[in-house]
Amino acid sequence: MTADDSFSRLDDDDYPAYTMGRAAEMLGTTQGFLRTIGEARLITPLRSPGGHRRYSRYQLRIAARARELVDGGTPIEAACRIVILEDQLEEARRINAEHHRTTNR
């Protein structure tokens, strides 16, 4: 992989660029919170060759939404379910809009 390849991946929302410590710091939460939402299957971080969790920007946005709900008093399990449903709804809307664009040409 060249340096150009490495830098271009930084724009990729799915590239696992952040360590658990950095992700927790960016979100203003604990590493335990990230482990908990991982156990709830809200996000599944990739693992480095050494076995360390690595998070993408997309996963950090999902985790931030869960944290927002938990900070508002929602139990973590319910927050994870809400975020999953919100994400599924957004994807369904995107697919629906794409379908309308292709059939209304």
JSON list of C-alpha atoms in Angstrom, two decimals:
[
{"chain": "A", "resi": 1, "resn": "MET", "atom": "CA", "xyz": [0.00, 0.00, 0.00]},
{"chain": "A", "resi": 2, "resn": "THR", "atom": "CA", "xyz": [1.38, 3.40, -0.95]},
{"chain": "A", "resi": 3, "resn": "ALA", "atom": "CA", "xyz": [1.16, 6.59, 1.08]},
{"chain": "A", "resi": 4, "resn": "ASP", "atom": "CA", "xyz": [-1.47, 7.86, -1.38]},
{"chain": "A", "resi": 5, "resn": "ASP", "atom": "CA", "xyz": [-3.59, 4.75, -0.71]},
{"chain": "A", "resi": 6, "resn": "SER", "atom": "CA", "xyz": [-3.30, 5.28, 3.04]},
{"chain": "A", "resi": 7, "resn": "PHE", "atom": "CA", "xyz": [-4.34, 8.94, 2.86]},
{"chain": "A", "resi": 8, "resn": "SER", "atom": "CA", "xyz": [-7.29, 8.23, 0.57]},
{"chain": "A", "resi": 9, "resn": "ARG", "atom": "CA", "xyz": [-8.65, 5.73, 3.11]},
{"chain": "A", "resi": 10, "resn": "LEU", "atom": "CA", "xyz": [-8.95, 8.54, 5.67]},
{"chain": "A", "resi": 11, "resn": "ASP", "atom": "CA", "xyz": [-11.95, 9.83, 3.70]},
{"chain": "A", "resi": 12, "resn": "ASP", "atom": "CA", "xyz": [-13.62, 6.41, 3.89]},
{"chain": "A", "resi": 13, "resn": "ASP", "atom": "CA", "xyz": [-16.39, 6.42, 6.55]},
{"chain": "A", "resi": 14, "resn": "ASP", "atom": "CA", "xyz": [-15.98, 2.66, 6.98]},
{"chain": "A", "resi": 15, "resn": "TYR", "atom": "CA", "xyz": [-12.19, 2.61, 7.43]},
{"chain": "A", "resi": 16, "resn": "PRO", "atom": "CA", "xyz": [-11.38, 1.51, 11.01]},
{"chain": "A", "resi": 17, "resn": "ALA", "atom": "CA", "xyz": [-9.00, 4.36, 11.80]},
{"chain": "A", "resi": 18, "resn": "TYR", "atom": "CA", "xyz": [-9.59, 4.88, 15.53]},
{"chain": "A", "resi": 19, "resn": "THR", "atom": "CA", "xyz": [-8.39, 2.88, 18.50]},
{"chain": "A", "resi": 20, "resn": "MET", "atom": "CA", "xyz": [-10.76, 2.21, 21.36]},
{"chain": "A", "resi": 21, "resn": "GLY", "atom": "CA", "xyz": [-9.03, 4.78, 23.55]},
{"chain": "A", "resi": 22, "resn": "ARG", "atom": "CA", "xyz": [-9.18, 7.47, 20.87]},
{"chain": "A", "resi": 23, "resn": "ALA", "atom": "CA", "xyz": [-12.81, 6.62, 20.03]},
{"chain": "A", "resi": 24, "resn": "ALA", "atom": "CA", "xyz": [-13.83, 6.88, 23.69]},
{"chain": "A", "resi": 25, "resn": "GLU", "atom": "CA", "xyz": [-11.98, 10.18, 24.00]},
{"chain": "A", "resi": 26, "resn": "MET", "atom": "CA", "xyz": [-13.64, 11.60, 20.89]},
{"chain": "A", "resi": 27, "resn": "LEU", "atom": "CA", "xyz": [-17.08, 10.58, 22.15]},
{"chain": "A", "resi": 28, "resn": "GLY", "atom": "CA", "xyz": [-16.46, 11.74, 25.70]},
{"chain": "A", "resi": 29, "resn": "THR", "atom": "CA", "xyz": [-17.30, 8.32, 27.05]},
{"chain": "A", "resi": 30, "resn": "THR", "atom": "CA", "xyz": [-15.55, 5.30, 28.50]},
{"chain": "A", "resi": 31, "resn": "GLN", "atom": "CA", "xyz": [-14.06, 2.28, 26.83]},
{"chain": "A", "resi": 32, "resn": "GLY", "atom": "CA", "xyz": [-16.55, 0.24, 28.85]},
{"chain": "A", "resi": 33, "resn": "PHE", "atom": "CA", "xyz": [-19.42, 2.01, 27.08]},
{"chain": "A", "resi": 34, "resn": "LEU", "atom": "CA", "xyz": [-17.92, 1.02, 23.71]},
{"chain": "A", "resi": 35, "resn": "ARG", "atom": "CA", "xyz": [-17.54, -2.57, 24.89]},
{"chain": "A", "resi": 36, "resn": "THR", "atom": "CA", "xyz": [-21.16, -2.60, 26.08]},
{"chain": "A", "resi": 37, "resn": "ILE", "atom": "CA", "xyz": [-22.61, -1.36, 22.80]},
{"chain": "A", "resi": 38, "resn": "GLY", "atom": "CA", "xyz": [-20.39, -3.88, 21.04]},
{"chain": "A", "resi": 39, "resn": "GLU", "atom": "CA", "xyz": [-21.81, -6.67, 23.22]},
{"chain": "A", "resi": 40, "resn": "ALA", "atom": "CA", "xyz": [-25.31, -5.39, 22.35]},
{"chain": "A", "resi": 41, "resn": "ARG", "atom": "CA", "xyz": [-24.28, -5.75, 18.68]},
{"chain": "A", "resi": 42, "resn": "LEU", "atom": "CA", "xyz": [-24.90, -2.10, 17.91]},
{"chain": "A", "resi": 43, "resn": "ILE", "atom": "CA", "xyz": [-21.45, -1.85, 16.38]},
{"chain": "A", "resi": 44, "resn": "THR", "atom": "CA", "xyz": [-18.83, -4.49, 15.69]},
{"chain": "A", "resi": 45, "resn": "PRO", "atom": "CA", "xyz": [-15.38, -2.96, 15.62]},
{"chain": "A", "resi": 46, "resn": "LEU", "atom": "CA", "xyz": [-12.76, -4.50, 13.40]},
{"chain": "A", "resi": 47, "resn": "ARG", "atom": "CA", "xyz": [-9.69, -5.94, 15.05]},
{"chain": "A", "resi": 48, "resn": "SER", "atom": "CA", "xyz": [-6.10, -4.96, 14.37]},
{"chain": "A", "resi": 49, "resn": "PRO", "atom": "CA", "xyz": [-3.57, -7.75, 13.71]},
{"chain": "A", "resi": 50, "resn": "GLY", "atom": "CA", "xyz": [-2.77, -7.52, 17.44]},
{"chain": "A", "resi": 51, "resn": "GLY", "atom": "CA", "xyz": [-6.45, -8.00, 18.38]},
{"chain": "A", "resi": 52, "resn": "HIS", "atom": "CA", "xyz": [-7.20, -4.40, 19.36]},
{"chain": "A", "resi": 53, "resn": "ARG", "atom": "CA", "xyz": [-10.59, -2.89, 18.54]},
{"chain": "A", "resi": 54, "resn": "ARG", "atom": "CA", "xyz": [-10.61, -0.32, 15.74]},
{"chain": "A", "resi": 55, "resn": "TYR", "atom": "CA", "xyz": [-13.57, 1.96, 14.96]},
{"chain": "A", "resi": 56, "resn": "SER", "atom": "CA", "xyz": [-14.67, 3.77, 11.81]},
{"chain": "A", "resi": 57, "resn": "ARG", "atom": "CA", "xyz": [-16.22, 7.23, 11.60]},
{"chain": "A", "resi": 58, "resn": "TYR", "atom": "CA", "xyz": [-19.56, 5.62, 10.75]},
{"chain": "A", "resi": 59, "resn": "GLN", "atom": "CA", "xyz": [-19.36, 3.50, 13.91]},
{"chain": "A", "resi": 60, "resn": "LEU", "atom": "CA", "xyz": [-18.46, 6.56, 15.96]},
{"chain": "A", "resi": 61, "resn": "ARG", "atom": "CA", "xyz": [-21.58, 8.36, 14.69]},
{"chain": "A", "resi": 62, "resn": "ILE", "atom": "CA", "xyz": [-23.70, 5.35, 15.70]},
{"chain": "A", "resi": 63, "resn": "ALA", "atom": "CA", "xyz": [-22.03, 5.23, 19.12]},
{"chain": "A", "resi": 64, "resn": "ALA", "atom": "CA", "xyz": [-22.52, 8.98, 19.58]},
{"chain": "A", "resi": 65, "resn": "ARG", "atom": "CA", "xyz": [-26.26, 8.61, 18.93]},
{"chain": "A", "resi": 66, "resn": "ALA", "atom": "CA", "xyz": [-26.48, 5.78, 21.47]},
{"chain": "A", "resi": 67, "resn": "ARG", "atom": "CA", "xyz": [-24.61, 7.88, 24.01]},
{"chain": "A", "resi": 68, "resn": "GLU", "atom": "CA", "xyz": [-27.00, 10.78, 23.41]},
{"chain": "A", "resi": 69, "resn": "LEU", "atom": "CA", "xyz": [-29.97, 8.53, 24.19]},
{"chain": "A", "resi": 70, "resn": "VAL", "atom": "CA", "xyz": [-28.30, 7.01, 27.26]},
{"chain": "A", "resi": 71, "resn": "ASP", "atom": "CA", "xyz": [-27.36, 10.47, 28.54]},
{"chain": "A", "resi": 72, "resn": "GLY", "atom": "CA", "xyz": [-31.05, 11.36, 28.17]},
{"chain": "A", "resi": 73, "resn": "GLY", "atom": "CA", "xyz": [-32.06, 8.49, 30.45]},
{"chain": "A", "resi": 74, "resn": "THR", "atom": "CA", "xyz": [-32.75, 5.69, 27.98]},
{"chain": "A", "resi": 75, "resn": "PRO", "atom": "CA", "xyz": [-31.47, 2.29, 29.15]},
{"chain": "A", "resi": 76, "resn": "ILE", "atom": "CA", "xyz": [-28.49, 1.20, 27.05]},
{"chain": "A", "resi": 77, "resn": "GLU", "atom": "CA", "xyz": [-30.23, -1.88, 25.61]},
{"chain": "A", "resi": 78, "resn": "ALA", "atom": "CA", "xyz": [-33.19, 0.24, 24.49]},
{"chain": "A", "resi": 79, "resn": "ALA", "atom": "CA", "xyz": [-30.84, 2.93, 23.13]},
{"chain": "A", "resi": 80, "resn": "CYS", "atom": "CA", "xyz": [-29.05, 0.33, 21.03]},
{"chain": "A", "resi": 81, "resn": "ARG", "atom": "CA", "xyz": [-32.34, -0.97, 19.65]},
{"chain": "A", "resi": 82, "resn": "ILE", "atom": "CA", "xyz": [-33.55, 2.55, 18.85]},
{"chain": "A", "resi": 83, "resn": "VAL", "atom": "CA", "xyz": [-30.33, 3.36, 16.99]},
{"chain": "A", "resi": 84, "resn": "ILE", "atom": "CA", "xyz": [-30.54, 0.10, 15.02]},
{"chain": "A", "resi": 85, "resn": "LEU", "atom": "CA", "xyz": [-34.13, 0.89, 14.03]},
{"chain": "A", "resi": 86, "resn": "GLU", "atom": "CA", "xyz": [-33.23, 4.48, 13.10]},
{"chain": "A", "resi": 87, "resn": "ASP", "atom": "CA", "xyz": [-30.39, 3.18, 10.92]},
{"chain": "A", "resi": 88, "resn": "GLN", "atom": "CA", "xyz": [-32.67, 0.62, 9.25]},
{"chain": "A", "resi": 89, "resn": "LEU", "atom": "CA", "xyz": [-35.30, 3.29, 8.58]},
{"chain": "A", "resi": 90, "resn": "GLU", "atom": "CA", "xyz": [-32.71, 5.60, 7.01]},
{"chain": "A", "resi": 91, "resn": "GLU", "atom": "CA", "xyz": [-31.49, 2.77, 4.77]},
{"chain": "A", "resi": 92, "resn": "ALA", "atom": "CA", "xyz": [-35.07, 1.92, 3.74]},
{"chain": "A", "resi": 93, "resn": "ARG", "atom": "CA", "xyz": [-35.69, 5.57, 2.88]},
{"chain": "A", "resi": 94, "resn": "ARG", "atom": "CA", "xyz": [-32.49, 5.67, 0.82]},
{"chain": "A", "resi": 95, "resn": "ILE", "atom": "CA", "xyz": [-33.49, 2.52, -1.08]},
{"chain": "A", "resi": 96, "resn": "ASN", "atom": "CA", "xyz": [-37.01, 3.86, -1.63]},
{"chain": "A", "resi": 97, "resn": "ALA", "atom": "CA", "xyz": [-35.70, 7.17, -2.98]},
{"chain": "A", "resi": 98, "resn": "GLU", "atom": "CA", "xyz": [-33.32, 5.33, -5.31]},
{"chain": "A", "resi": 99, "resn": "HIS", "atom": "CA", "xyz": [-36.17, 3.12, -6.51]},
{"chain": "A", "resi": 100, "resn": "HIS", "atom": "CA", "xyz": [-38.31, 6.19, -7.25]},
{"chain": "A", "resi": 101, "resn": "ARG", "atom": "CA", "xyz": [-35.45, 7.83, -9.15]},
{"chain": "A", "resi": 102, "resn": "THR", "atom": "CA", "xyz": [-34.91, 4.77, -11.35]},
{"chain": "A", "resi": 103, "resn": "THR", "atom": "CA", "xyz": [-38.61, 4.06, -12.04]},
{"chain": "A", "resi": 104, "resn": "ASN", "atom": "CA", "xyz": [-39.64, 7.66, -12.71]},
{"chain": "A", "resi": 105, "resn": "ARG", "atom": "CA", "xyz": [-37.19, 8.30, -15.51]}
]
